[in-house]
Coordinates of C-alpha atoms in Angstrom, one line a residue:
M23 CA 85.9 -130.7 7.5
K24 CA 84.1 -132.5 10.4
K25 CA 80.9 -131.0 11.7
R26 CA 81.2 -129.6 15.3
V27 CA 78.8 -130.3 18.1
L28 CA 78.8 -128.5 21.2
L29 CA 77.3 -130.5 23.9
I30 CA 76.3 -128.4 27.0
G31 CA 75.6 -130.5 30.1
L32 CA 77.3 -133.8 30.7
G33 CA 75.0 -136.0 32.8
L34 CA 73.2 -139.2 31.9
I35 CA 71.3 -137.8 29.1
G36 CA 73.9 -135.5 27.6
G37 CA 76.6 -138.2 27.9
S38 CA 74.3 -140.9 26.3
I39 CA 73.5 -138.7 23.4
G40 CA 77.2 -138.0 22.9
L41 CA 77.9 -141.7 22.8
A42 CA 75.0 -142.4 20.4
I43 CA 76.1 -139.6 18.0
K44 CA 79.8 -140.9 18.0
R45 CA 78.8 -144.5 17.0
E46 CA 77.2 -143.4 13.8
R47 CA 78.5 -139.9 12.9
D48 CA 82.1 -138.8 12.3
V49 CA 81.9 -135.4 14.1
T50 CA 83.9 -133.6 16.7
I51 CA 82.0 -133.3 20.0
V52 CA 83.1 -130.6 22.3
G53 CA 81.7 -130.9 25.8
Y54 CA 80.9 -128.2 28.4
D55 CA 79.8 -128.6 32.1
I56 CA 80.1 -126.4 35.1
Q57 CA 81.7 -129.3 37.0
M58 CA 85.3 -129.9 36.0
E59 CA 85.1 -133.5 37.2
R60 CA 82.4 -134.3 34.7
L61 CA 84.5 -132.8 31.9
K62 CA 87.4 -134.9 32.7
L63 CA 85.4 -138.0 33.1
A64 CA 83.4 -137.4 29.8
Q65 CA 86.7 -137.2 27.9
A66 CA 88.1 -140.3 29.7
L67 CA 85.1 -142.2 28.7
H68 CA 85.1 -141.0 25.1
V69 CA 81.8 -139.3 25.3
V70 CA 83.3 -136.2 23.9
D71 CA 86.4 -135.5 21.9
E72 CA 87.3 -132.2 23.4
T73 CA 86.2 -130.1 26.5
T74 CA 86.0 -126.4 27.1
T75 CA 85.5 -124.4 30.3
D76 CA 84.0 -121.4 28.4
Y77 CA 81.4 -122.4 25.8
S78 CA 81.3 -118.9 24.4
T79 CA 84.6 -119.7 22.6
E80 CA 83.0 -122.5 20.7
I81 CA 79.6 -121.0 19.8
S82 CA 80.9 -119.4 16.5
K83 CA 82.3 -122.8 15.3
A84 CA 79.5 -125.1 16.3
D85 CA 77.3 -126.6 13.6
Y86 CA 75.0 -128.1 16.3
I87 CA 74.3 -127.1 19.9
I88 CA 72.8 -129.7 22.2
I89 CA 71.6 -128.2 25.6
S90 CA 71.2 -131.0 28.1
T91 CA 70.5 -129.1 31.3
P92 CA 67.5 -128.8 33.6
V93 CA 64.7 -126.8 31.9
T94 CA 65.2 -123.7 34.0
Q95 CA 68.9 -123.5 33.1
T96 CA 68.0 -124.2 29.3
E97 CA 65.9 -121.1 29.3
Q98 CA 68.7 -119.1 30.9
L99 CA 71.2 -120.5 28.3
L100 CA 69.0 -119.5 25.4
V101 CA 69.1 -115.9 26.7
T102 CA 72.9 -116.2 26.9
L103 CA 73.2 -117.6 23.5
A104 CA 71.1 -114.8 21.8
D105 CA 73.9 -112.3 22.6
L106 CA 76.7 -114.5 21.2
P107 CA 77.8 -114.8 17.5
L108 CA 76.3 -118.0 16.4
K109 CA 77.4 -119.7 13.2
K110 CA 75.0 -119.4 10.3
G111 CA 73.0 -122.5 9.8
V112 CA 73.6 -123.7 13.4
I113 CA 70.9 -126.0 14.8
I114 CA 70.2 -125.8 18.4
T115 CA 68.1 -128.3 20.4
D116 CA 67.4 -129.3 24.0
V117 CA 66.4 -132.4 25.9
G118 CA 64.0 -131.0 28.4
S119 CA 60.8 -132.7 29.6
T120 CA 58.7 -129.5 29.0
K121 CA 58.7 -127.8 25.7
T122 CA 56.2 -124.7 25.5
Q123 CA 58.0 -122.2 27.7
I124 CA 61.4 -123.2 26.2
V125 CA 60.2 -123.1 22.5
Q126 CA 58.7 -119.6 23.3
K127 CA 62.0 -118.5 24.9
S128 CA 63.9 -119.7 21.8
A129 CA 62.3 -116.8 19.8
I130 CA 65.0 -114.7 21.4
L131 CA 67.5 -116.4 19.0
N132 CA 66.5 -114.0 16.1
Q133 CA 69.9 -114.2 14.2
D134 CA 69.8 -115.1 10.6
E135 CA 69.8 -118.8 9.8
V136 CA 69.8 -120.0 13.5
Y137 CA 67.3 -122.8 14.0
F138 CA 66.0 -124.1 17.3
I139 CA 64.2 -127.4 17.5
G140 CA 62.9 -128.5 20.8
G141 CA 63.7 -132.1 21.7
H142 CA 62.7 -134.7 24.3
P143 CA 64.2 -138.1 24.3
M144 CA 61.6 -140.1 26.3
A145 CA 64.1 -142.5 28.0
G146 CA 66.2 -142.5 31.1
S147 CA 67.6 -144.6 33.8
H148 CA 67.6 -145.0 37.5
K149 CA 71.3 -144.1 37.5
T150 CA 72.7 -140.7 37.1
G151 CA 75.9 -139.0 36.0
V152 CA 77.9 -139.2 32.8
E153 CA 79.6 -142.4 34.2
S154 CA 76.3 -144.2 33.6
S155 CA 75.9 -143.0 30.0
K156 CA 75.0 -145.6 27.5
A157 CA 74.9 -145.4 23.7
H158 CA 71.8 -147.6 23.7
L159 CA 69.8 -145.6 26.2
F160 CA 67.4 -144.3 23.7
E161 CA 67.0 -147.4 21.5
N162 CA 63.3 -147.9 20.7
A163 CA 62.4 -144.9 22.7
F164 CA 60.2 -142.1 21.4
Y165 CA 62.2 -138.9 20.7
I166 CA 59.9 -136.0 20.4
L167 CA 60.9 -133.1 18.3
T168 CA 58.9 -129.7 18.5
P169 CA 60.0 -127.5 15.6
S170 CA 58.3 -124.2 15.0
P171 CA 56.0 -123.9 11.9
T172 CA 58.8 -121.8 10.3
T173 CA 61.6 -124.4 10.8
P174 CA 63.0 -125.5 7.5
R175 CA 62.6 -129.3 6.7
V176 CA 66.3 -129.4 5.9
A177 CA 67.1 -128.4 9.4
I178 CA 64.7 -131.0 11.0
D179 CA 66.1 -133.7 8.8
S180 CA 69.7 -132.6 9.6
L181 CA 69.1 -133.0 13.4
K182 CA 67.5 -136.4 12.8
H183 CA 70.6 -137.4 10.7
L184 CA 72.9 -136.4 13.5
L185 CA 70.8 -138.3 16.2
V186 CA 70.3 -141.5 14.1
G187 CA 72.8 -143.4 16.4
T188 CA 70.2 -143.1 19.2
K189 CA 68.1 -145.5 17.2
A190 CA 65.0 -143.8 18.6
H191 CA 61.6 -143.3 17.0
F192 CA 61.3 -139.7 16.1
I193 CA 57.9 -138.0 16.4
E194 CA 57.2 -134.4 15.5
M195 CA 54.5 -132.4 17.3
T196 CA 53.8 -128.9 18.6
A197 CA 55.3 -127.9 22.0
E198 CA 51.8 -127.5 23.4
E199 CA 50.9 -131.2 22.3
H200 CA 54.0 -132.4 23.8
D201 CA 53.4 -130.7 27.2
Q202 CA 49.8 -132.0 27.3
I203 CA 50.9 -135.6 26.6
A204 CA 53.8 -135.5 29.0
G205 CA 51.7 -134.0 31.7
L206 CA 49.2 -136.8 31.3
I207 CA 51.6 -139.7 31.2
S208 CA 54.7 -138.6 33.1
H209 CA 54.4 -135.4 35.1
F210 CA 51.1 -136.0 36.8
P211 CA 51.9 -139.6 37.8
H212 CA 55.0 -138.3 39.5
I213 CA 52.8 -135.9 41.6
I214 CA 50.4 -138.8 42.5
A215 CA 53.3 -141.0 43.5
A216 CA 54.8 -138.2 45.7
S217 CA 51.4 -137.5 47.2
L218 CA 50.9 -141.2 48.1
V219 CA 54.3 -141.2 49.8
H220 CA 53.3 -138.0 51.8
N221 CA 50.0 -139.7 52.8
V222 CA 51.9 -142.6 54.3
A223 CA 54.6 -140.4 55.8
T224 CA 52.1 -138.3 57.9
Y225 CA 50.2 -141.4 59.1
Q226 CA 51.1 -142.0 62.7
N227 CA 50.4 -145.3 64.4
E228 CA 52.1 -145.9 67.9
K229 CA 51.4 -149.6 67.6
H230 CA 52.9 -150.4 64.2
D231 CA 56.0 -149.3 62.2
I232 CA 54.3 -148.3 59.1
S233 CA 57.6 -147.9 57.2
R234 CA 58.2 -151.5 57.5
L235 CA 54.6 -152.4 56.3
A236 CA 55.1 -150.1 53.3
A237 CA 58.4 -151.6 52.3
G238 CA 57.0 -154.0 49.7
G239 CA 54.4 -153.3 47.2
F240 CA 53.8 -149.7 48.3
R241 CA 57.6 -149.0 47.7
D242 CA 57.3 -150.5 44.3
I243 CA 54.3 -148.6 43.1
T244 CA 55.9 -145.2 44.3
R245 CA 59.4 -145.7 42.8
I246 CA 59.1 -142.7 40.6
A247 CA 58.7 -140.5 43.7
S248 CA 62.5 -141.0 44.2
S249 CA 63.2 -138.8 41.2
S250 CA 65.3 -135.5 41.6
P251 CA 63.3 -132.9 43.6
T252 CA 65.0 -130.1 41.7
M253 CA 64.2 -131.5 38.3
W254 CA 60.5 -132.0 39.2
R255 CA 60.2 -128.6 40.7
D256 CA 61.2 -127.1 37.5
I257 CA 59.1 -129.3 35.4
L258 CA 56.0 -128.7 37.3
L259 CA 56.4 -124.9 37.2
H260 CA 57.1 -125.1 33.5
N261 CA 54.1 -127.2 32.7
R262 CA 51.9 -125.4 35.2
E263 CA 48.9 -124.7 33.0
Q264 CA 48.5 -128.2 31.7
L265 CA 48.9 -129.7 35.2
L266 CA 46.3 -127.4 36.7
Q267 CA 43.8 -128.7 34.0
L268 CA 44.7 -132.3 34.9
F269 CA 44.2 -131.5 38.6
N270 CA 40.5 -130.6 37.8
K271 CA 40.0 -133.7 35.8
W272 CA 41.6 -135.9 38.5
M273 CA 39.5 -134.4 41.3
K274 CA 36.4 -135.2 39.3
E275 CA 37.7 -138.7 38.7
M276 CA 38.3 -139.2 42.4
E277 CA 34.8 -137.8 43.3
T278 CA 33.3 -140.5 41.0
V279 CA 35.2 -143.3 42.8
R280 CA 34.2 -141.8 46.2
T281 CA 30.6 -141.8 45.1
M282 CA 30.8 -145.5 44.0
I283 CA 32.1 -146.4 47.4
E284 CA 29.6 -144.2 49.4
T285 CA 26.7 -145.8 47.5
T286 CA 28.2 -149.2 47.8
D287 CA 27.8 -149.7 44.1
A288 CA 29.6 -153.0 43.6
D289 CA 28.9 -153.4 39.8
R290 CA 30.3 -149.9 39.1
I291 CA 33.3 -150.5 41.3
Y292 CA 34.0 -153.7 39.4
D293 CA 33.5 -152.2 36.1
Y294 CA 35.9 -149.3 37.0
F295 CA 38.7 -151.6 37.9
E296 CA 37.9 -154.0 35.0
T297 CA 38.1 -151.2 32.5
A298 CA 41.3 -150.0 33.9
K299 CA 42.9 -153.4 33.9
S300 CA 41.9 -154.0 30.3
F301 CA 43.4 -150.8 29.0
R302 CA 46.6 -151.2 31.2
D303 CA 47.1 -154.9 30.1
G304 CA 46.8 -153.7 26.4
L305 CA 49.7 -151.2 26.7
P306 CA 52.8 -152.0 24.9
S307 CA 55.2 -154.0 27.1
K308 CA 58.4 -153.6 25.1
T309 CA 58.2 -150.0 23.9
K310 CA 59.9 -147.4 26.1
G311 CA 57.6 -144.6 27.3
A312 CA 58.0 -141.3 29.2
I313 CA 58.6 -143.0 32.5
P314 CA 61.8 -145.3 32.6
S315 CA 60.8 -148.9 32.6
F316 CA 61.7 -151.4 35.4
Y317 CA 62.9 -154.6 34.1
D318 CA 62.4 -156.8 37.1
L319 CA 62.8 -160.5 37.5
F320 CA 61.7 -162.4 40.6
V321 CA 63.6 -165.4 41.6
D322 CA 62.5 -168.0 44.3
V323 CA 65.5 -168.9 46.4
P324 CA 65.8 -171.3 49.3
D325 CA 67.1 -169.9 52.6
Y326 CA 70.7 -170.9 53.0
P327 CA 74.0 -169.0 53.3
G328 CA 75.5 -168.1 50.0
V329 CA 72.4 -168.4 47.8
I330 CA 72.4 -164.8 46.7
S331 CA 76.0 -165.2 45.8
E332 CA 75.2 -168.2 43.6
V333 CA 72.6 -166.2 41.9
T334 CA 74.7 -163.2 41.2
A335 CA 77.7 -165.5 40.1
I336 CA 75.6 -167.2 37.5
L337 CA 74.6 -163.7 36.0
A338 CA 78.2 -162.6 36.3
E339 CA 79.5 -165.6 34.3
N340 CA 76.9 -164.8 31.6
K341 CA 78.1 -161.1 31.7
I342 CA 74.5 -159.8 32.7
S343 CA 74.6 -156.7 34.8
I344 CA 72.1 -156.1 37.7
T345 CA 71.0 -152.5 38.4
N346 CA 69.5 -153.4 41.7
I347 CA 68.9 -156.4 43.9
R348 CA 66.4 -156.7 46.9
I349 CA 65.3 -159.5 49.1
I350 CA 61.5 -159.3 49.3
E351 CA 61.1 -162.3 51.8
A352 CA 63.3 -164.8 53.3
R353 CA 62.4 -166.8 56.4
E354 CA 63.6 -170.1 57.8
D355 CA 62.3 -173.2 56.1
I356 CA 60.6 -171.3 53.2
Y357 CA 61.6 -169.9 49.9
G358 CA 62.5 -166.3 49.8
V359 CA 62.2 -164.0 46.8
L360 CA 64.9 -161.9 45.1
R361 CA 63.9 -159.0 43.0
L362 CA 66.5 -158.4 40.3
S363 CA 66.4 -155.2 38.2
F364 CA 68.0 -155.0 34.8
Q365 CA 68.9 -152.2 32.4
T366 CA 67.0 -153.6 29.5
E367 CA 64.4 -156.2 28.5
E368 CA 67.0 -158.2 26.7
D369 CA 69.2 -158.6 30.0
R370 CA 66.1 -159.7 31.9
H371 CA 65.4 -162.3 29.3
R372 CA 68.9 -163.6 29.2
A373 CA 68.9 -163.7 33.1
K374 CA 65.7 -165.6 33.2
N375 CA 66.9 -168.2 30.8
C376 CA 70.3 -168.8 32.5
L377 CA 68.9 -168.9 36.0
E378 CA 66.2 -171.5 35.0
L379 CA 68.9 -173.6 33.3
N380 CA 70.4 -173.7 36.8
K381 CA 67.1 -174.8 38.2
Y382 CA 65.9 -171.5 39.7
E383 CA 62.2 -170.7 39.3
T384 CA 61.6 -167.1 38.0
Y385 CA 58.8 -165.0 37.0
V386 CA 58.0 -161.5 35.8
T387 CA 55.0 -159.3 36.5
Q388 CA 53.3 -157.4 33.7

């Protein structure tokens, strides 16, 4: 008899997990979502095999339950599941960006042979919705698992076996370790990006339109500030303790930089940026991390009617999808620059090759 997987939440992450499971495992995936349109679309896209409008009817039959909802809703669902007759041996996991509170809440699942293993696939996309789901979304990404000390090894291995189709790199750690790392490399950077945007938005200058001046590099370095406000509200509140500690360290760091500038310490300022540059340049460029990567390709284009259509036609002929396109600069008699964004490093590499074969000059930034 096929194993049954109950997938609660059919957005980008839930949908992509469903597709990844189906390409490697012969299981029956039952999807649940509060939005009927998502249920219908998920089944039409073969993300799930069946759908339900009442997951309580599926609970006693599910061998695996994957909760793919915002972290606050995940906690609420765990409370609900605790009062339902779960199948013995069921493995429950989530995909939330914070783990400590969720793992603590999972203790409420005190039925015999019910195993909760916190999970966080560190990959995403700048698109949303089940219609954007991709089976390869998690390939080469880190997939963090946070089992409790009492979780049987057989349960952990069973979950990894189910998720093998993600082709992700599984790493096990404690929930507290996860939240500390995620706070440092994901949660806090999102706060900084949002604060930079607020800083510019509150600046008033009657002579200049600052929004136009900020449309280039500033817009690029603050991309992550465009993430879901609801999601980030919940993440920050769930990872409160870790973030408060990071704030203290950050304020000391900024005070150090401020002192360098106040004392006009040129050597220390140079060393500060040199050290940062060296560390940043040494980071892996082809490994997915906690923040979705931007696979951008810059293309020099002459200013004449139809040039953008030519570029996109070349890519279309080679079956290369673009996730975003932006004109950075285009003025009469000079070359403009197109910034093309792609889903994967492979797509960007293919685009670079085929455009250069058509005499376009391209470059990437590291």
